[in-house]
CSV table of C-alpha atoms and ligand atoms in Angstrom, one decimal:
chain,number,residue,atom,x,y,z
A,1,MET,CA,59.9,196.8,160.9
A,2,ASN,CA,60.9,194.0,163.4
A,3,ALA,CA,63.2,193.8,166.5
A,4,TYR,CA,65.7,195.2,165.1
A,5,THR,CA,64.9,198.0,162.8
A,6,ARG,CA,62.0,199.2,165.5
A,7,GLN,CA,63.9,202.3,166.5
A,8,CYS,CA,65.3,203.2,163.2
A,9,ALA,CA,63.1,204.4,159.8
A,10,GLY,CA,61.7,201.5,158.5
A,11,PRO,CA,61.9,200.7,154.6
A,12,PRO,CA,60.6,203.5,153.0
A,13,GLY,CA,57.5,205.4,152.3
A,14,GLY,CA,54.6,203.2,153.9
A,15,ALA,CA,52.3,203.7,151.1
A,16,ALA,CA,50.8,201.0,149.3
A,17,GLY,CA,53.4,198.7,147.0
A,18,THR,CA,52.8,198.1,143.3
A,19,PRO,CA,51.4,195.2,142.4
A,20,PRO,CA,54.3,192.2,141.9
A,21,PRO,CA,56.2,191.9,138.4
A,22,ALA,CA,53.1,191.4,136.1
A,23,PHE,CA,55.1,188.5,134.2
A,24,GLY,CA,54.0,184.7,134.8
A,25,LEU,CA,57.3,182.2,134.0
A,26,LEU,CA,56.5,178.8,133.0
A,27,PRO,CA,57.7,176.0,135.2
A,28,GLY,CA,61.4,175.2,133.9
A,29,ALA,CA,61.5,178.4,131.9
A,30,THR,CA,64.5,180.5,132.1
A,31,GLY,CA,64.4,182.2,129.1
A,32,ALA,CA,63.6,186.6,128.5
A,33,GLU,CA,60.8,184.9,126.0
A,34,ALA,CA,59.2,183.1,129.3
A,35,ARG,CA,58.5,186.2,130.9
A,36,THR,CA,56.3,187.8,128.3
A,37,ALA,CA,54.4,183.6,128.3
A,38,GLU,CA,50.8,183.8,128.6
A,39,ARG,CA,49.4,182.0,131.9
A,40,SER,CA,45.7,181.1,132.7
A,41,GLU,CA,47.7,180.2,136.4
A,42,PRO,CA,47.9,181.8,139.0
A,43,GLU,CA,51.3,182.4,140.0
A,44,ARG,CA,53.2,180.7,143.2
A,45,LEU,CA,55.5,181.8,145.5
A,46,GLY,CA,57.6,178.5,144.5
A,47,GLU,CA,57.5,179.0,140.7
A,48,PHE,CA,58.0,182.8,141.1
A,49,THR,CA,61.5,182.7,143.2
A,50,ALA,CA,62.1,179.7,141.6
A,51,GLY,CA,62.0,181.3,137.5
A,52,GLN,CA,64.2,183.9,139.0
A,53,LEU,CA,66.4,181.1,140.7
A,54,GLY,CA,66.9,179.7,137.0
A,55,ARG,CA,67.8,183.0,135.3
A,56,LEU,CA,70.7,183.9,137.8
A,57,CYS,CA,72.4,179.9,137.4
A,58,ASP,CA,72.2,180.9,133.8
A,59,LEU,CA,73.7,184.0,134.2
A,60,VAL,CA,77.1,182.0,136.5
A,61,GLY,CA,76.7,179.7,134.0
A,62,ILE,CA,75.4,176.6,136.0
A,63,GLU,CA,74.1,174.5,133.6
A,64,ALA,CA,70.4,172.9,133.1
A,65,GLN,CA,71.0,170.2,135.0
A,66,GLN,CA,72.5,171.6,137.7
A,67,ARG,CA,70.4,174.5,137.8
A,68,SER,CA,67.4,172.2,137.9
A,69,ALA,CA,68.5,170.9,141.4
A,70,HIS,CA,68.9,174.1,143.0
A,71,GLN,CA,65.5,174.7,142.1
A,72,ARG,CA,64.3,171.5,143.5
A,73,VAL,CA,66.5,172.4,146.8
A,74,LEU,CA,65.0,176.0,147.1
A,75,SER,CA,61.5,175.0,146.5
A,76,ASP,CA,61.8,171.5,149.7
A,77,LEU,CA,62.7,174.4,151.5
A,78,LEU,CA,59.9,176.6,150.9
A,79,GLY,CA,57.9,173.3,151.7
A,80,PRO,CA,53.9,174.1,151.5
A,81,ALA,CA,55.0,178.2,151.1
A,82,ALA,CA,55.9,177.4,147.5
A,83,ALA,CA,52.1,176.1,146.4
A,84,ARG,CA,50.9,179.8,147.5
A,85,PRO,CA,49.6,182.0,145.2
A,86,LEU,CA,51.5,185.1,145.1
A,87,ALA,CA,48.3,187.6,145.2
A,88,ASP,CA,47.6,185.6,148.7
A,89,PRO,CA,49.5,187.1,151.7
A,90,PRO,CA,53.1,186.3,152.1
A,91,PRO,CA,53.0,183.3,154.2
A,92,SER,CA,54.3,185.0,157.5
A,93,PRO,CA,56.1,188.1,158.5
A,94,SER,CA,59.5,186.8,157.5
A,95,PHE,CA,62.4,188.9,158.3
A,96,VAL,CA,64.7,187.8,155.2
A,97,SER,CA,63.0,190.5,153.1
A,98,ASP,CA,60.8,193.8,153.7
A,99,ASP,CA,57.9,192.7,151.8
A,100,HIS,CA,58.7,189.7,153.7
A,101,THR,CA,59.3,187.4,150.9
A,102,PRO,CA,61.0,184.7,152.8
A,103,VAL,CA,63.6,184.0,150.2
A,104,GLU,CA,67.0,186.4,149.3
A,105,PHE,CA,69.7,186.2,146.5
A,106,SER,CA,73.0,187.8,146.7
A,107,LEU,CA,76.0,187.9,144.1
A,108,THR,CA,79.2,188.1,145.3
A,109,PHE,CA,82.1,189.3,143.6
A,110,PRO,CA,85.7,187.8,144.4
A,111,VAL,CA,88.1,190.1,142.6
A,112,GLY,CA,89.7,188.3,140.1
A,113,GLY,CA,86.8,185.5,140.2
A,114,ALA,CA,83.2,184.6,138.8
A,115,PRO,CA,80.7,186.1,140.9
A,116,VAL,CA,79.2,183.2,143.1
A,117,LEU,CA,75.3,183.1,143.2
A,118,ARG,CA,73.7,182.6,146.8
A,119,VAL,CA,69.9,182.2,147.9
A,120,LEU,CA,68.5,182.7,151.3
A,121,VAL,CA,66.0,181.3,152.6
A,122,ASP,CA,63.6,180.9,155.7
A,123,PRO,CA,62.6,177.5,155.6
A,124,GLY,CA,59.9,177.6,158.3
A,125,CYS,CA,58.0,180.5,157.2
A,126,ALA,CA,54.8,178.2,156.5
A,127,ALA,CA,54.5,178.3,160.0
A,128,ARG,CA,52.8,181.0,161.9
A,129,ALA,CA,54.3,180.6,165.1
A,130,LEU,CA,58.2,180.8,165.5
A,131,PRO,CA,58.3,177.7,167.7
A,132,ASP,CA,56.8,175.6,164.8
A,133,ASN,CA,59.1,177.6,162.5
A,134,ALA,CA,61.6,176.3,164.2
A,135,ARG,CA,60.6,173.0,164.2
A,136,THR,CA,59.7,173.2,160.5
A,137,ALA,CA,63.1,174.6,159.3
A,138,TRP,CA,65.3,172.3,161.6
A,139,ALA,CA,63.7,169.1,160.3
A,140,ALA,CA,64.0,171.0,156.5
A,141,VAL,CA,67.8,171.2,157.5
A,142,GLY,CA,68.2,167.5,158.6
A,143,ARG,CA,66.6,166.4,155.1
A,144,LEU,CA,69.3,168.3,153.0
A,145,ALA,CA,72.2,167.2,155.2
A,146,ALA,CA,70.9,163.6,155.3
A,147,GLN,CA,70.5,163.8,151.3
A,148,TRP,CA,74.1,165.2,150.5
A,149,GLY,CA,75.5,162.9,153.5
A,150,PHE,CA,76.3,165.2,156.0
A,151,ARG,CA,76.3,165.9,159.9
A,152,LEU,CA,74.8,168.9,161.6
A,153,ASP,CA,77.4,168.6,164.9
A,154,GLU,CA,78.2,171.7,165.6
A,155,LEU,CA,74.4,172.8,165.5
A,156,THR,CA,73.2,169.9,167.5
A,157,ARG,CA,76.1,171.7,170.1
A,158,VAL,CA,74.5,174.8,169.8
A,159,ASN,CA,70.9,173.9,169.1
A,160,ASP,CA,69.9,174.4,172.7
A,161,LEU,CA,70.8,177.9,173.1
A,162,PHE,CA,69.6,179.1,169.8
A,163,LEU,CA,66.0,177.1,169.3
A,164,PRO,CA,64.7,176.8,172.9
A,165,PRO,CA,60.9,175.6,173.5
A,166,VAL,CA,59.8,179.0,173.3
A,167,PRO,CA,62.3,180.9,170.7
A,168,HIS,CA,62.5,184.8,170.7
A,169,GLY,CA,61.7,186.6,167.6
A,170,PRO,CA,62.7,187.5,164.8
A,171,LEU,CA,63.8,184.4,163.4
A,172,ALA,CA,64.4,180.9,164.4
A,173,LEU,CA,66.6,179.4,162.1
A,174,TRP,CA,67.0,179.9,158.0
A,175,SER,CA,69.5,178.5,155.7
A,176,ALA,CA,71.9,180.1,152.7
A,177,LEU,CA,72.6,177.7,149.8
A,178,GLU,CA,76.0,179.0,147.7
A,179,LEU,CA,75.3,177.3,144.7
A,180,ARG,CA,77.7,175.7,142.7
A,181,PRO,CA,78.2,174.7,138.8
A,182,SER,CA,78.7,171.3,139.8
A,183,ALA,CA,77.9,170.0,143.4
A,184,PRO,CA,75.5,170.5,145.7
A,185,PRO,CA,74.9,173.4,146.9
A,186,GLY,CA,76.9,174.8,150.8
A,187,LEU,CA,74.7,175.0,153.5
A,188,LYS,CA,75.2,177.9,155.7
A,189,LEU,CA,72.7,178.4,158.9
A,190,TYR,CA,71.6,181.4,160.7
A,191,LEU,CA,70.4,181.3,164.0
A,192,ASN,CA,69.2,184.1,166.2
A,193,ALA,CA,71.4,185.1,168.8
A,194,GLY,CA,68.6,187.0,170.7
A,195,SER,CA,66.6,183.1,170.5
A,196,ARG,CA,66.5,183.8,174.6
A,197,GLY,CA,65.8,187.8,174.6
A,198,ALA,CA,68.1,189.9,173.5
A,199,GLU,CA,69.7,190.9,176.9
A,200,ARG,CA,71.2,187.2,177.1
A,201,SER,CA,72.5,187.5,173.9
A,202,MET,CA,76.1,188.3,174.9
A,203,GLU,CA,75.8,184.9,177.1
A,204,THR,CA,74.4,182.5,174.2
A,205,VAL,CA,77.0,184.0,172.0
A,206,GLY,CA,79.7,183.3,174.4
A,207,GLU,CA,78.7,180.5,175.3
A,208,ALA,CA,77.9,179.1,171.6
A,209,MET,CA,81.4,180.5,170.6
A,210,THR,CA,83.1,178.4,173.6
A,211,ARG,CA,81.6,175.2,173.0
A,212,LEU,CA,82.9,175.8,169.0
A,213,GLY,CA,86.8,176.1,170.3
A,214,HIS,CA,86.7,179.8,169.4
A,215,GLY,CA,86.2,181.2,173.0
A,216,GLN,CA,89.3,182.6,172.6
A,217,ALA,CA,89.1,183.9,169.2
A,218,PHE,CA,85.6,185.7,170.4
A,219,GLU,CA,87.3,187.6,173.0
A,220,PRO,CA,88.1,191.2,171.4
A,221,VAL,CA,84.5,190.5,169.8
A,222,ARG,CA,83.1,190.4,173.4
A,223,CYS,CA,85.2,193.6,174.9
A,224,TYR,CA,84.7,195.6,171.8
A,225,LEU,CA,80.7,194.8,172.6
A,226,LYS,CA,80.4,194.8,176.6
A,227,PRO,CA,80.9,198.9,176.5
A,228,ARG,CA,78.5,199.5,173.7
A,229,PHE,CA,75.8,197.0,174.5
A,230,PRO,CA,73.4,197.0,173.8
A,231,GLU,CA,72.7,201.1,173.4
A,232,ARG,CA,75.0,201.6,170.5
A,233,ALA,CA,75.7,198.0,169.7
A,234,THR,CA,73.7,194.4,169.6
A,235,PHE,CA,74.5,191.4,168.5
A,236,MET,CA,71.9,189.9,165.6
A,237,PHE,CA,72.5,186.0,163.8
A,238,PHE,CA,74.6,183.0,164.8
A,239,ALA,CA,75.7,182.0,161.6
A,240,LEU,CA,77.7,178.0,160.6
A,241,ASP,CA,78.9,177.2,157.6
A,242,VAL,CA,78.2,173.3,157.7
A,243,GLY,CA,79.4,170.2,155.6
A,244,PRO,CA,82.2,170.2,153.2
A,245,TRP,CA,83.4,173.9,153.0
A,246,ALA,CA,87.3,174.1,152.4
A,247,GLU,CA,87.2,176.3,155.1
A,248,PRO,CA,84.2,175.8,157.7
A,249,ARG,CA,83.4,179.7,159.5
A,250,VAL,CA,81.2,180.3,162.3
A,251,LYS,CA,80.2,184.4,162.0
A,252,VAL,CA,78.6,186.3,164.7
A,253,TYR,CA,77.0,189.5,163.6
A,254,VAL,CA,76.8,192.8,165.2
A,255,VAL,CA,74.8,195.9,164.7
A,256,HIS,CA,75.9,199.3,164.7
A,257,HIS,CA,73.2,201.4,166.3
A,258,HIS,CA,73.5,205.1,165.1
A,259,ALA,CA,77.1,204.5,164.0
A,260,THR,CA,79.0,207.2,162.1
A,261,VAL,CA,81.7,206.2,159.2
A,262,ALA,CA,84.9,206.1,162.2
A,263,ASP,CA,82.3,203.9,164.5
A,264,ALA,CA,82.0,201.3,161.3
A,265,ALA,CA,85.7,201.9,160.7
A,266,ASP,CA,86.4,200.8,164.4
A,267,ALA,CA,84.4,198.1,164.3
A,268,ALA,CA,87.2,196.4,161.8
A,269,ARG,CA,90.1,197.0,163.5
A,270,LEU,CA,89.3,193.5,165.7
A,271,VAL,CA,90.3,191.5,162.6
A,272,PRO,CA,94.3,191.9,161.8
A,273,GLY,CA,93.8,191.2,157.5
A,274,ALA,CA,90.6,193.5,157.5
A,275,CYS,CA,91.8,197.2,156.5
A,276,PRO,CA,89.4,200.2,158.8
A,277,GLN,CA,89.8,202.9,155.6
A,278,ARG,CA,88.7,200.3,152.8
A,279,VAL,CA,85.5,200.3,155.2
A,280,ALA,CA,85.6,203.5,156.2
A,281,GLU,CA,85.4,204.5,152.2
A,282,VAL,CA,82.7,202.2,151.4
A,283,CYS,CA,80.6,203.4,154.2
A,284,ARG,CA,80.6,207.0,153.1
A,285,GLN,CA,80.1,206.9,149.6
A,286,ILE,CA,76.9,205.8,150.4
A,287,GLY,CA,75.7,207.3,153.6
A,288,GLY,CA,78.0,210.3,153.8
A,289,ASP,CA,79.4,211.7,156.9
A,290,ASP,CA,76.0,211.3,158.7
A,291,SER,CA,75.4,208.8,161.3
A,292,PHE,CA,73.7,205.5,159.7
A,293,SER,CA,70.2,206.1,161.9
A,294,ARG,CA,67.8,204.9,159.3
A,295,LEU,CA,68.4,201.7,159.2
A,296,PRO,CA,71.7,200.1,161.0
A,297,LEU,CA,75.6,199.3,159.6
A,298,ILE,CA,76.1,195.3,160.2
A,299,SER,CA,79.1,194.1,160.9
A,300,CYS,CA,79.8,190.5,160.5
A,301,TYR,CA,83.0,188.4,162.3
A,302,SER,CA,84.2,185.2,160.9
A,303,PHE,CA,86.2,183.1,162.9
A,304,THR,CA,87.8,179.6,161.2
A,305,GLY,CA,89.7,176.7,162.2
A,306,ALA,CA,93.1,178.8,161.5
A,307,ASP,CA,92.3,181.8,163.7
A,308,ALA,CA,95.0,182.7,166.1
A,309,GLY,CA,93.4,184.0,168.6
A,310,ARG,CA,91.3,186.3,166.3
A,311,PRO,CA,88.2,187.1,164.1
A,312,THR,CA,89.9,186.1,160.7
A,313,GLY,CA,87.5,187.8,158.7
A,314,HIS,CA,84.8,191.2,158.6
A,315,SER,CA,82.2,192.1,157.0
A,316,ILE,CA,80.9,195.6,156.6
A,317,TYR,CA,76.6,195.7,155.6
A,318,VAL,CA,75.6,199.0,154.4
A,319,PRO,CA,71.6,199.1,154.1
A,320,VAL,CA,72.0,200.8,150.9
A,321,ARG,CA,68.5,201.1,150.3
A,322,ALA,CA,67.5,203.2,153.2
A,323,TYR,CA,70.5,205.7,152.1
A,324,VAL,CA,69.4,206.6,147.9
A,325,ARG,CA,66.3,207.5,146.5
A,326,ASP,CA,65.6,204.3,144.7
A,327,ASP,CA,67.6,201.5,143.3
A,328,LEU,CA,68.8,203.1,140.2
A,329,ALA,CA,71.1,205.0,142.6
A,330,ALA,CA,71.6,202.0,144.5
A,331,ARG,CA,73.1,199.9,141.7
A,332,ASP,CA,75.3,203.1,140.9
A,333,HIS,CA,76.5,202.5,144.8
A,334,ALA,CA,77.1,198.8,143.5
A,335,VAL,CA,78.7,199.9,140.1
A,336,ARG,CA,81.3,202.5,141.6
A,337,LEU,CA,82.0,200.0,144.1
A,338,LEU,CA,82.8,197.2,142.3
A,339,ARG,CA,84.6,199.5,139.8
A,340,ARG,CA,86.9,200.4,142.9
A,341,TYR,CA,88.0,197.1,143.2
A,342,GLY,CA,88.6,196.2,139.2
A,343,ILE,CA,85.4,194.1,139.3
A,344,PRO,CA,82.9,194.1,136.3
A,345,SER,CA,79.1,195.4,137.0
A,346,ALA,CA,77.8,193.9,133.8
A,347,PRO,CA,76.5,190.4,135.5
A,348,LEU,CA,75.3,193.0,138.4
A,349,ASP,CA,73.1,195.1,136.0
A,350,ARG,CA,72.1,191.6,134.0
A,351,ALA,CA,71.3,190.0,137.7
A,352,LEU,CA,69.0,193.0,138.2
A,353,ALA,CA,67.6,192.2,135.1
A,354,THR,CA,66.4,189.0,135.9
A,355,LEU,CA,64.5,189.5,138.4
A,356,THR,CA,62.4,192.5,137.9
A,357,ALA,CA,60.9,194.2,134.4
A,358,ARG,CA,60.3,197.5,136.3
A,359,PRO,CA,62.7,200.3,136.0
A,360,LEU,CA,65.1,200.6,138.3
A,361,SER,CA,63.9,203.6,139.2
A,362,ALA,CA,60.3,202.8,140.3
A,363,GLY,CA,61.1,201.2,143.4
A,364,VAL,CA,63.4,201.3,145.9
A,365,GLY,CA,64.7,198.2,147.7
A,366,LEU,CA,65.7,195.6,145.0
A,367,ILE,CA,69.5,196.2,146.6
A,368,PRO,CA,68.5,195.7,150.2
A,369,TYR,CA,72.5,195.9,151.5
A,370,LEU,CA,75.8,196.3,149.6
A,371,SER,CA,78.7,194.4,151.8
A,372,LEU,CA,82.9,194.5,151.7
A,373,VAL,CA,84.3,191.2,152.6
A,374,GLN,CA,87.9,191.7,154.4
A,375,ALA,CA,89.7,188.5,155.1
A,376,SER,CA,93.1,187.8,156.0
A,377,ARG,CA,95.0,186.1,153.3
A,378,GLN,CA,92.1,186.6,150.7
A,379,ALA,CA,91.3,189.6,148.7
A,380,PRO,CA,88.6,191.7,149.3
A,381,ARG,CA,84.7,190.9,148.1
A,382,ILE,CA,82.2,192.6,147.4
A,383,THR,CA,78.4,191.4,147.8
A,384,ALA,CA,75.5,193.1,146.2
A,385,TYR,CA,71.9,191.4,148.1
A,386,LEU,CA,68.8,191.0,145.9
A,387,SER,CA,65.2,191.0,147.0
A,388,ALA,CA,62.8,189.0,145.5
A,389,GLU,CA,60.5,191.8,145.5
A,390,ALA,CA,57.3,188.9,145.6
A,391,TYR,CA,54.8,190.8,147.1
A,392,ARG,CA,55.8,194.0,147.2
A,393,VAL,CA,57.6,197.4,145.2
A,394,PHE,CA,58.2,200.2,148.1
A,395,PRO,CA,58.2,203.0,146.5
A,396,PRO,CA,61.1,205.6,146.0
A,397,ARG,CA,62.3,207.9,148.8
A,398,GLU,CA,61.3,211.4,148.6
A,399,ASP,CA,63.7,212.2,151.3
A,400,ALA,CA,66.8,210.8,150.4
A,401,GLY,CA,68.2,214.2,148.9
A,402,SER,CA,68.8,215.0,145.0
A,403,GLY,CA,71.8,216.0,143.5
A,404,SER,CA,73.0,212.6,142.8
A,405,PRO,CA,74.7,211.3,139.4
A,406,ALA,CA,72.0,209.1,138.9
A,407,ASP,CA,69.1,212.6,138.4
A,408,ASP,CA,69.8,213.1,134.4
A,409,ARG,CA,69.7,209.1,133.5
A,410,ARG,CA,66.3,208.5,135.9
A,411,ALA,CA,64.0,210.4,133.5
A,412,ALA,CA,65.6,207.9,130.5
A,413,ASP,CA,65.2,204.8,132.6
A,414,ARG,CA,61.5,205.6,133.2
A,415,ALA,CA,61.1,206.0,129.8
A,416,GLY,CA,62.7,202.8,128.8
B,1,LIG,N1,66.0,191.6,156.2
B,1,LIG,C1,66.6,191.5,157.9
B,1,LIG,C2,67.5,193.1,157.4
B,1,LIG,O1,67.0,193.7,156.7
B,1,LIG,C3,67.4,190.4,157.6
B,1,LIG,C4,68.8,190.4,156.4
B,1,LIG,C5,68.4,189.5,155.1
B,1,LIG,C6,69.9,190.6,156.4
B,1,LIG,N2,69.8,189.9,154.6
B,1,LIG,C7,70.6,190.6,155.1
B,1,LIG,C8,71.1,191.5,157.6
B,1,LIG,C9,71.6,190.2,155.1
B,1,LIG,C10,72.2,191.1,157.1
B,1,LIG,C11,72.6,191.0,155.7
B,1,LIG,O2,68.5,193.3,158.1
């Protein structure tokens, strides 16, 4: 439970978690055979997540040399946390995932293109207190930028706003890598809009947008938030693409508390290229017509240099894990959504199988979010967020309602 989800029902269950997958991974091994390999050493966080990352790289066609480079970056970002045995508790209560694994993967599926793999890391996770977390993360990001030869000008321009001496939680600075087949990763940074207190987040984000030259484009978002803040809408992350991106974005994440499908669709109306009906459709598919009160829907507004006084992109994040019994049902939602946009779903099934050996029906949370991204001049994209589950598998929710199309296959899933 954390600052954003406290009012809502948290991760399902509360019962003791099942242990992490009982397979080990030999360093550098990525094949299925490695998963069953015997090992005497205790498995460590860095090795476990690098193994998952390696298998996901294989899946999206990233070759051995680049795969190893990506695995090294992940391990560097984890710092001393990488060496922690998985049998120990998580390094800190990282807000990256429900079980506090400081790593989360995602596969984004552009219409008509190959899936793109990304990984989100809490680079300060080994620190006990947030100020240390911030310092460690800043240093780690600085090392990456130096290594890849780019500057962190945008971050430097707003760092006093988001990394004050005594930052508020639940995060300080996260980094996400977009993993490319033949180049260093694209780097994205996530900051806490509530770093100086949630009540000051409007001021903090507004000031950052002005400094980065998006003051005017941010205006529609500010007007949308104003009458709703903080009961119905609050800020979450402030994100920056840094380094050599074709079109770097600044992103502002807005949490919709207890929103209905219509509220979510309305939130997309601020963005000229986004179709509110598509947002309504994905929300309704997953959550039905009740308000989203177990975990909130989240919108992300993106801003680029090309904006004409408005945000240029909108994403809706649906916390599917709170609205299904188990991951078989979450997977079915993902597949249905992909099919709706004509995107092959086989890579998703393969990705799930590379992350865990457990039956999908035996837990929930492997797919924490599904999102739909719409931006002007681009085809929509679907993204499935994927948990590492290094520390815990949450038991299926028994209050999610039965009769889902997955029911018949659940027995087979458990058996096989
Ligand atoms: N675990 C947090 C949450 O569930 C933060 C987070 C991780 C998140 N991945 C995300 C939020 C993707 C939005 C989208 O809210």
